[in-house]
Structure formats: structure tokens, C-alpha cells
Amino acid sequence: MPGFRVHVVSDVHGNAKDLARAGDGADAVVCLGDLVLFLDYADHARGIFPDLFGKENATRLVELRTARRFEEARTFGASLWAGIDRGPAVESAVRRQYAELFAAFPAPTYATYGNVDIPRLWPEYAGPGTTVLDGERVEIGGRVFGFVGGGLRTPMRTPYEISDEEYAAKIEAVGEVDVLCTHIPPEVPELVYDTVARRFERGSRALLDAIRRTRPRYSLFGHVHQPLVRRMRIGSTECVNVGHFASAGRPWALEW
């Protein structure tokens, strides 16, 4: 019997060029979210923020956030946004990115949201070859995949952050699956620490508990761009950070 191959991407952050090739040689593509690029921490000239306010201001914001001076970062950001109708300006920029990115998705693609995504816009751009799932299951190549999108609340206040309770309910709704696909990792220090940003990102305790309880073959996630550890086993489950697609441009492959 011929094998099945799935290519998994996360943290696309505007990389439409490589996304268009992400399905080459695969039977399906799975996307774990963060399509939007607000601000590129490696190249401060890229993203919605520098498009609106310039590279110098973007660099200043990155410096404040990296130093964990979140209140100062918010005050600085607010001063720049003063006099600008923020909602329409951001939405217009996000729409331009979504139009390009969703057009690049190969068919079939199964996708869930990241913490910087705007879920209410996705139905307008997802074509017939793209299935959007959040707190839901789907069979891909004879295996059951569960999808839980979004992130947990943080001082960064990104667009799709939800309460721990709401997130846990989505994990519960997915139940037992072969492959558990989320944007954020389980709450394990080695998996949530970003070695470049020098901070712990938020992982999910509910996800960790579900991995221990339901023992999926794989737990796949992204969110942490430069993790201390890219993969580890929790019991019988292989936990894998599929990589920062925006910079790597290569999907992670799962075959059976």
C-alpha cells in the first residue's frame, strides 16, 4: 500500500512565495497559523507596523518588547497610533496579506489560526481546497487529526488570544486523535522558551494534560520561533515544533 505524506507549516508570517511550494511532493498540507506579518523581529523593514510607521519606529518597538518593557512598548505604540483609526488601517493591511497567502495554499490544505490571525476574515479568503478547523477533527489519509487554534492571553495582546478556559474547552472537544495540531506548544519549559527573544512564550497546560491523558502519536505546533528544544517525547507522544516557516521556508514532513 502506498504511503501518505503530509507537509506541516506554522508561523508563515507573510512568506507566500515558499508557501506556494509547501505542498510539493505531499498529499496534503497542514498549516498551524500565524499567517499575518505585523512586525519581523529579524528584518524591521518588513510587516504592517513598519509599512505604517517606518523602520526606525519598528526597531524601537522591538527593543522595548525584547527588553520585556511591555508598558513602555504599549505607550510608544499608542503615541504612533494617535490620530489613526487603527482598526481599519490594520484590517486593510491584513486583508492584502490574506489575499496573497490564501491564494498560495495548495489543495488540500487543513489550517487553524495562530495568535496573530484574525479568524473572522478567514471565510472570505479560504478557497474550496482549504479546510479551516478550530476545536475540530478531520481524517487525513486514514489518520484522525485534531486542530486547536489561537494563543493564550499575554502582555503582547495579539489579536487571537483567548482565556485558558476557552482554550481548554477546545482541547476537550477534539478528544482522542492520532495527531494533535495546535498553534502553541504544551506548557513544557524547553518547548516554550525562545532563545533569541530570551523569554518564555505561553504554552498550554490543558494541551499538556491532554497529551498525557489521550496519548496521540504526535503533537505538532509552532509559535516559538527559536525554541530551546524542537522535539521531545511526552510518554508515547512525539512533540514537534514544526519550525518557523517565515525564515526557513521549508515544511516539516510527516509520513506513514
mmCIF file of C-alpha atoms in Angstrom:
data_model
loop_
_atom_site.group_PDB
_atom_site.id
_atom_site.type_symbol
_atom_site.label_atom_id
_atom_site.label_comp_id
_atom_site.label_asym_id
_atom_site.label_seq_id
_atom_site.Cartn_x
_atom_site.Cartn_y
_atom_site.Cartn_z
ATOM 1 C CA MET A 1 0.000 0.000 0.000
ATOM 2 C CA PRO A 2 1.471 3.402 -0.981
ATOM 3 C CA GLY A 3 2.378 5.748 1.869
ATOM 4 C CA PHE A 4 0.823 9.071 2.756
ATOM 5 C CA ARG A 5 2.779 12.298 3.231
ATOM 6 C CA VAL A 6 1.647 15.488 4.970
ATOM 7 C CA HIS A 7 3.683 18.708 4.967
ATOM 8 C CA VAL A 8 3.190 20.872 8.073
ATOM 9 C CA VAL A 9 3.911 24.609 8.308
ATOM 10 C CA SER A 10 3.471 27.198 11.046
ATOM 11 C CA ASP A 11 4.318 30.869 11.545
ATOM 12 C CA VAL A 12 4.162 31.681 7.847
ATOM 13 C CA HIS A 13 4.254 35.440 8.609
ATOM 14 C CA GLY A 14 3.860 36.658 5.051
ATOM 15 C CA ASN A 15 6.055 34.094 3.257
ATOM 16 C CA ALA A 16 3.691 33.472 0.338
ATOM 17 C CA LYS A 17 6.486 32.562 -2.070
ATOM 18 C CA ASP A 18 7.595 29.466 -0.164
ATOM 19 C CA LEU A 19 4.018 28.660 0.888
ATOM 20 C CA ALA A 20 3.115 28.135 -2.773
ATOM 21 C CA ARG A 21 5.700 25.313 -2.894
ATOM 22 C CA ALA A 22 4.925 23.838 0.535
ATOM 23 C CA GLY A 23 2.753 21.090 -0.940
ATOM 24 C CA ASP A 24 5.332 19.828 -3.461
ATOM 25 C CA GLY A 25 5.586 16.050 -3.047
ATOM 26 C CA ALA A 26 2.888 15.911 -0.363
ATOM 27 C CA ASP A 27 -0.642 14.513 -0.325
ATOM 28 C CA ALA A 28 -1.865 17.322 1.951
ATOM 29 C CA VAL A 29 -0.658 20.439 3.745
ATOM 30 C CA VAL A 30 -1.395 21.326 7.369
ATOM 31 C CA CYS A 31 -0.987 24.951 8.488
ATOM 32 C CA LEU A 32 -0.809 25.800 12.188
ATOM 33 C CA GLY A 33 -1.408 29.520 11.831
ATOM 34 C CA ASP A 34 0.197 32.936 12.152
ATOM 35 C CA LEU A 35 -0.165 33.905 8.510
ATOM 36 C CA VAL A 36 -0.022 37.637 9.194
ATOM 37 C CA LEU A 37 3.227 39.590 9.461
ATOM 38 C CA PHE A 38 2.828 42.558 11.804
ATOM 39 C CA LEU A 39 6.493 43.027 12.569
ATOM 40 C CA ASP A 40 9.540 40.986 11.555
ATOM 41 C CA TYR A 41 11.931 40.813 14.502
ATOM 42 C CA ALA A 42 14.783 39.845 12.148
ATOM 43 C CA ASP A 43 14.076 42.473 9.472
ATOM 44 C CA HIS A 44 12.443 45.563 10.954
ATOM 45 C CA ALA A 45 11.534 46.885 7.499
ATOM 46 C CA ARG A 46 9.012 44.071 6.902
ATOM 47 C CA GLY A 47 5.432 43.927 8.118
ATOM 48 C CA ILE A 48 2.337 46.017 8.757
ATOM 49 C CA PHE A 49 3.923 48.098 11.525
ATOM 50 C CA PRO A 50 6.937 49.410 9.535
ATOM 51 C CA ASP A 51 4.702 49.915 6.481
ATOM 52 C CA LEU A 52 2.681 52.344 8.589
ATOM 53 C CA PHE A 53 5.335 53.876 10.841
ATOM 54 C CA GLY A 54 8.755 53.232 9.305
ATOM 55 C CA LYS A 55 11.731 51.016 10.142
ATOM 56 C CA GLU A 56 13.163 53.245 12.937
ATOM 57 C CA ASN A 57 9.965 53.081 14.960
ATOM 58 C CA ALA A 58 9.732 49.345 14.334
ATOM 59 C CA THR A 59 13.265 48.905 15.677
ATOM 60 C CA ARG A 60 12.378 50.890 18.795
ATOM 61 C CA LEU A 61 9.290 48.753 19.423
ATOM 62 C CA VAL A 62 11.306 45.532 19.024
ATOM 63 C CA GLU A 63 13.908 46.830 21.504
ATOM 64 C CA LEU A 64 11.250 47.591 24.123
ATOM 65 C CA ARG A 65 9.470 44.269 23.688
ATOM 66 C CA THR A 66 12.692 42.257 23.744
ATOM 67 C CA ALA A 67 13.632 44.013 26.984
ATOM 68 C CA ARG A 68 10.186 42.994 28.322
ATOM 69 C CA ARG A 69 9.288 46.657 28.817
ATOM 70 C CA PHE A 70 5.736 45.971 27.677
ATOM 71 C CA GLU A 71 4.090 49.020 29.261
ATOM 72 C CA GLU A 72 6.625 51.324 27.576
ATOM 73 C CA ALA A 73 6.089 49.459 24.299
ATOM 74 C CA ARG A 74 2.316 49.968 24.573
ATOM 75 C CA THR A 75 2.727 53.673 25.381
ATOM 76 C CA PHE A 76 5.137 54.112 22.482
ATOM 77 C CA GLY A 77 2.789 52.270 20.119
ATOM 78 C CA ALA A 78 -0.195 54.295 21.312
ATOM 79 C CA SER A 79 1.647 57.548 20.588
ATOM 80 C CA LEU A 80 2.221 56.438 16.996
ATOM 81 C CA TRP A 81 -1.371 55.320 16.516
ATOM 82 C CA ALA A 82 -2.773 58.599 17.877
ATOM 83 C CA GLY A 83 -4.932 60.177 15.203
ATOM 84 C CA ILE A 84 -5.069 56.996 13.111
ATOM 85 C CA ASP A 85 -8.164 54.807 13.017
ATOM 86 C CA ARG A 86 -6.292 51.664 13.992
ATOM 87 C CA GLY A 87 -8.922 49.012 13.213
ATOM 88 C CA PRO A 88 -9.491 49.857 9.535
ATOM 89 C CA ALA A 89 -5.769 50.502 8.917
ATOM 90 C CA VAL A 90 -4.741 47.100 10.291
ATOM 91 C CA GLU A 91 -7.632 45.247 8.698
ATOM 92 C CA SER A 92 -6.866 46.696 5.280
ATOM 93 C CA ALA A 93 -3.221 45.560 5.566
ATOM 94 C CA VAL A 94 -4.219 42.109 6.870
ATOM 95 C CA ARG A 95 -6.676 41.675 4.013
ATOM 96 C CA ARG A 96 -3.924 42.354 1.475
ATOM 97 C CA GLN A 97 -1.741 39.701 3.120
ATOM 98 C CA TYR A 98 -4.566 37.172 3.398
ATOM 99 C CA ALA A 99 -5.495 37.566 -0.270
ATOM 100 C CA GLU A 100 -1.936 36.640 -1.268
ATOM 101 C CA LEU A 101 -1.407 33.910 1.322
ATOM 102 C CA PHE A 102 -4.666 32.019 0.918
ATOM 103 C CA ALA A 103 -4.162 32.075 -2.862
ATOM 104 C CA ALA A 104 -0.790 30.364 -2.263
ATOM 105 C CA PHE A 105 -2.236 27.454 -0.247
ATOM 106 C CA PRO A 106 -2.023 24.193 -2.187
ATOM 107 C CA ALA A 107 -5.034 21.863 -2.221
ATOM 108 C CA PRO A 108 -5.861 20.202 0.038
ATOM 109 C CA THR A 109 -4.793 22.354 2.989
ATOM 110 C CA TYR A 110 -6.086 21.962 6.546
ATOM 111 C CA ALA A 111 -5.499 25.120 8.587
ATOM 112 C CA THR A 112 -6.061 26.604 12.009
ATOM 113 C CA TYR A 113 -5.470 30.088 13.421
ATOM 114 C CA GLY A 114 -2.410 31.493 15.135
ATOM 115 C CA ASN A 115 -2.449 34.167 17.816
ATOM 116 C CA VAL A 116 -1.749 36.975 15.314
ATOM 117 C CA ASP A 117 -4.516 35.915 12.925
ATOM 118 C CA ILE A 118 -7.995 37.417 12.607
ATOM 119 C CA PRO A 119 -10.377 34.430 12.388
ATOM 120 C CA ARG A 120 -13.451 36.372 11.233
ATOM 121 C CA LEU A 121 -11.691 37.258 7.973
ATOM 122 C CA TRP A 122 -10.667 33.707 7.037
ATOM 123 C CA PRO A 123 -14.001 32.609 5.466
ATOM 124 C CA GLU A 124 -13.652 35.391 2.895
ATOM 125 C CA TYR A 125 -10.289 34.094 1.661
ATOM 126 C CA ALA A 126 -10.260 30.325 2.223
ATOM 127 C CA GLY A 127 -10.904 28.658 -1.148
ATOM 128 C CA PRO A 128 -12.589 25.283 -1.689
ATOM 129 C CA GLY A 129 -9.247 23.475 -1.281
ATOM 130 C CA THR A 130 -8.660 24.893 2.215
ATOM 131 C CA THR A 131 -10.455 23.471 5.266
ATOM 132 C CA VAL A 132 -10.374 25.687 8.374
ATOM 133 C CA LEU A 133 -10.653 23.839 11.708
ATOM 134 C CA ASP A 134 -10.629 25.024 15.334
ATOM 135 C CA GLY A 135 -11.648 22.669 18.139
ATOM 136 C CA GLU A 136 -12.465 20.121 15.423
ATOM 137 C CA ARG A 137 -11.278 16.809 13.989
ATOM 138 C CA VAL A 138 -10.756 15.573 10.443
ATOM 139 C CA GLU A 139 -9.479 12.379 8.827
ATOM 140 C CA ILE A 140 -6.414 12.825 6.617
ATOM 141 C CA GLY A 141 -5.009 9.741 4.901
ATOM 142 C CA GLY A 142 -6.747 7.399 7.324
ATOM 143 C CA ARG A 143 -5.479 9.144 10.475
ATOM 144 C CA VAL A 144 -7.513 11.430 12.729
ATOM 145 C CA PHE A 145 -6.128 14.957 13.117
ATOM 146 C CA GLY A 146 -7.405 17.371 15.757
ATOM 147 C CA PHE A 147 -6.967 21.158 15.427
ATOM 148 C CA VAL A 148 -6.975 23.863 18.097
ATOM 149 C CA GLY A 149 -6.122 27.406 17.033
ATOM 150 C CA GLY A 150 -5.169 30.639 18.756
ATOM 151 C CA GLY A 151 -2.995 31.535 21.710
ATOM 152 C CA LEU A 152 -3.425 32.291 25.389
ATOM 153 C CA ARG A 153 -3.546 35.785 26.852
ATOM 154 C CA THR A 154 -0.221 37.616 27.168
ATOM 155 C CA PRO A 155 1.067 41.167 27.723
ATOM 156 C CA MET A 156 1.584 41.366 23.939
ATOM 157 C CA ARG A 157 -2.209 41.417 23.383
ATOM 158 C CA THR A 158 -2.112 39.863 19.919
ATOM 159 C CA PRO A 159 -5.423 39.571 18.005
ATOM 160 C CA TYR A 160 -6.457 35.981 18.723
ATOM 161 C CA GLU A 161 -5.622 35.380 22.387
ATOM 162 C CA ILE A 162 -8.296 33.574 24.401
ATOM 163 C CA SER A 163 -8.799 32.559 28.020
ATOM 164 C CA ASP A 164 -7.287 29.374 29.417
ATOM 165 C CA GLU A 165 -10.826 28.081 29.972
ATOM 166 C CA GLU A 166 -11.915 28.655 26.366
ATOM 167 C CA TYR A 167 -8.730 27.042 25.086
ATOM 168 C CA ALA A 168 -9.157 24.021 27.380
ATOM 169 C CA ALA A 169 -12.729 23.570 26.109
ATOM 170 C CA LYS A 170 -11.466 23.352 22.523
ATOM 171 C CA ILE A 171 -8.828 20.789 23.532
ATOM 172 C CA GLU A 172 -11.573 18.785 25.262
ATOM 173 C CA ALA A 173 -13.826 18.985 22.185
ATOM 174 C CA VAL A 174 -11.119 17.467 19.988
ATOM 175 C CA GLY A 175 -10.767 14.393 22.223
ATOM 176 C CA GLU A 176 -8.613 11.407 21.248
ATOM 177 C CA VAL A 177 -6.783 11.789 17.938
ATOM 178 C CA ASP A 178 -3.737 10.374 16.171
ATOM 179 C CA VAL A 179 -2.207 13.798 15.524
ATOM 180 C CA LEU A 180 -2.963 16.809 17.712
ATOM 181 C CA CYS A 181 -2.306 20.069 15.831
ATOM 182 C CA THR A 182 -2.123 23.376 17.714
ATOM 183 C CA HIS A 183 -0.510 26.748 17.194
ATOM 184 C CA ILE A 184 1.003 26.951 20.679
ATOM 185 C CA PRO A 185 3.061 24.224 22.389
ATOM 186 C CA PRO A 186 2.246 22.302 25.544
ATOM 187 C CA GLU A 187 3.444 24.034 28.700
ATOM 188 C CA VAL A 188 6.924 22.500 28.956
ATOM 189 C CA PRO A 189 9.814 24.915 29.688
ATOM 190 C CA GLU A 190 12.106 23.534 26.975
ATOM 191 C CA LEU A 191 9.361 23.850 24.343
ATOM 192 C CA VAL A 192 8.135 27.360 25.237
ATOM 193 C CA TYR A 193 11.462 29.178 25.758
ATOM 194 C CA ASP A 194 12.589 31.318 22.801
ATOM 195 C CA THR A 195 16.385 31.514 22.801
ATOM 196 C CA VAL A 196 16.553 34.674 20.649
ATOM 197 C CA ALA A 197 13.703 36.663 22.212
ATOM 198 C CA ARG A 198 15.045 35.438 25.595
ATOM 199 C CA ARG A 199 11.633 34.803 27.073
ATOM 200 C CA PHE A 200 9.158 32.082 27.849
ATOM 201 C CA GLU A 201 6.187 32.164 25.488
ATOM 202 C CA ARG A 202 2.837 30.897 26.750
ATOM 203 C CA GLY A 203 2.193 27.200 26.336
ATOM 204 C CA SER A 204 -0.961 25.343 27.303
ATOM 205 C CA ARG A 205 -1.319 23.280 30.463
ATOM 206 C CA ALA A 206 -4.602 21.853 29.094
ATOM 207 C CA LEU A 207 -2.746 20.687 25.985
ATOM 208 C CA LEU A 208 -0.045 19.053 28.115
ATOM 209 C CA ASP A 209 -2.683 17.284 30.208
ATOM 210 C CA ALA A 210 -4.473 16.082 27.058
ATOM 211 C CA ILE A 211 -1.230 14.684 25.614
ATOM 212 C CA ARG A 212 -0.623 12.723 28.810
ATOM 213 C CA ARG A 213 -4.222 11.536 29.002
ATOM 214 C CA THR A 214 -5.062 10.701 25.361
ATOM 215 C CA ARG A 215 -1.553 9.817 24.089
ATOM 216 C CA PRO A 216 -1.716 10.971 20.448
ATOM 217 C CA ARG A 217 1.080 9.713 18.196
ATOM 218 C CA TYR A 218 2.130 13.289 17.516
ATOM 219 C CA SER A 219 1.628 16.743 18.995
ATOM 220 C CA LEU A 220 2.522 19.318 16.331
ATOM 221 C CA PHE A 221 2.813 23.060 16.964
ATOM 222 C CA GLY A 222 4.759 26.236 16.169
ATOM 223 C CA HIS A 223 4.552 29.701 17.818
ATOM 224 C CA VAL A 224 8.025 29.642 19.423
ATOM 225 C CA HIS A 225 10.329 30.716 16.621
ATOM 226 C CA GLN A 226 13.683 29.688 18.134
ATOM 227 C CA PRO A 227 12.847 27.061 20.776
ATOM 228 C CA LEU A 228 15.359 25.638 23.212
ATOM 229 C CA VAL A 229 14.213 22.164 22.120
ATOM 230 C CA ARG A 230 12.475 21.429 18.815
ATOM 231 C CA ARG A 231 11.171 17.991 19.691
ATOM 232 C CA MET A 232 10.760 15.757 22.711
ATOM 233 C CA ARG A 233 8.708 12.799 23.844
ATOM 234 C CA ILE A 234 5.966 13.072 26.444
ATOM 235 C CA GLY A 235 5.115 9.489 27.245
ATOM 236 C CA SER A 236 4.409 7.824 23.911
ATOM 237 C CA THR A 237 3.735 11.141 22.108
ATOM 238 C CA GLU A 238 6.309 12.754 19.837
ATOM 239 C CA CYS A 239 6.042 16.536 20.368
ATOM 240 C CA VAL A 240 7.413 18.562 17.442
ATOM 241 C CA ASN A 241 7.845 22.272 16.819
ATOM 242 C CA VAL A 242 7.436 22.177 13.033
ATOM 243 C CA GLY A 243 9.613 25.258 12.569
ATOM 244 C CA HIS A 244 9.475 28.958 11.771
ATOM 245 C CA PHE A 245 8.300 28.768 8.156
ATOM 246 C CA ALA A 246 8.719 32.515 7.576
ATOM 247 C CA SER A 247 12.510 32.201 7.805
ATOM 248 C CA ALA A 248 13.117 28.516 6.954
ATOM 249 C CA GLY A 249 10.728 28.286 4.012
ATOM 250 C CA ARG A 250 10.575 24.501 4.405
ATOM 251 C CA PRO A 251 7.693 22.400 5.732
ATOM 252 C CA TRP A 252 8.062 19.588 8.258
ATOM 253 C CA ALA A 253 7.119 16.221 6.772
ATOM 254 C CA LEU A 254 5.003 13.503 8.395
ATOM 255 C CA GLU A 255 4.821 10.166 6.588
ATOM 256 C CA TRP A 256 3.069 6.891 7.242
#
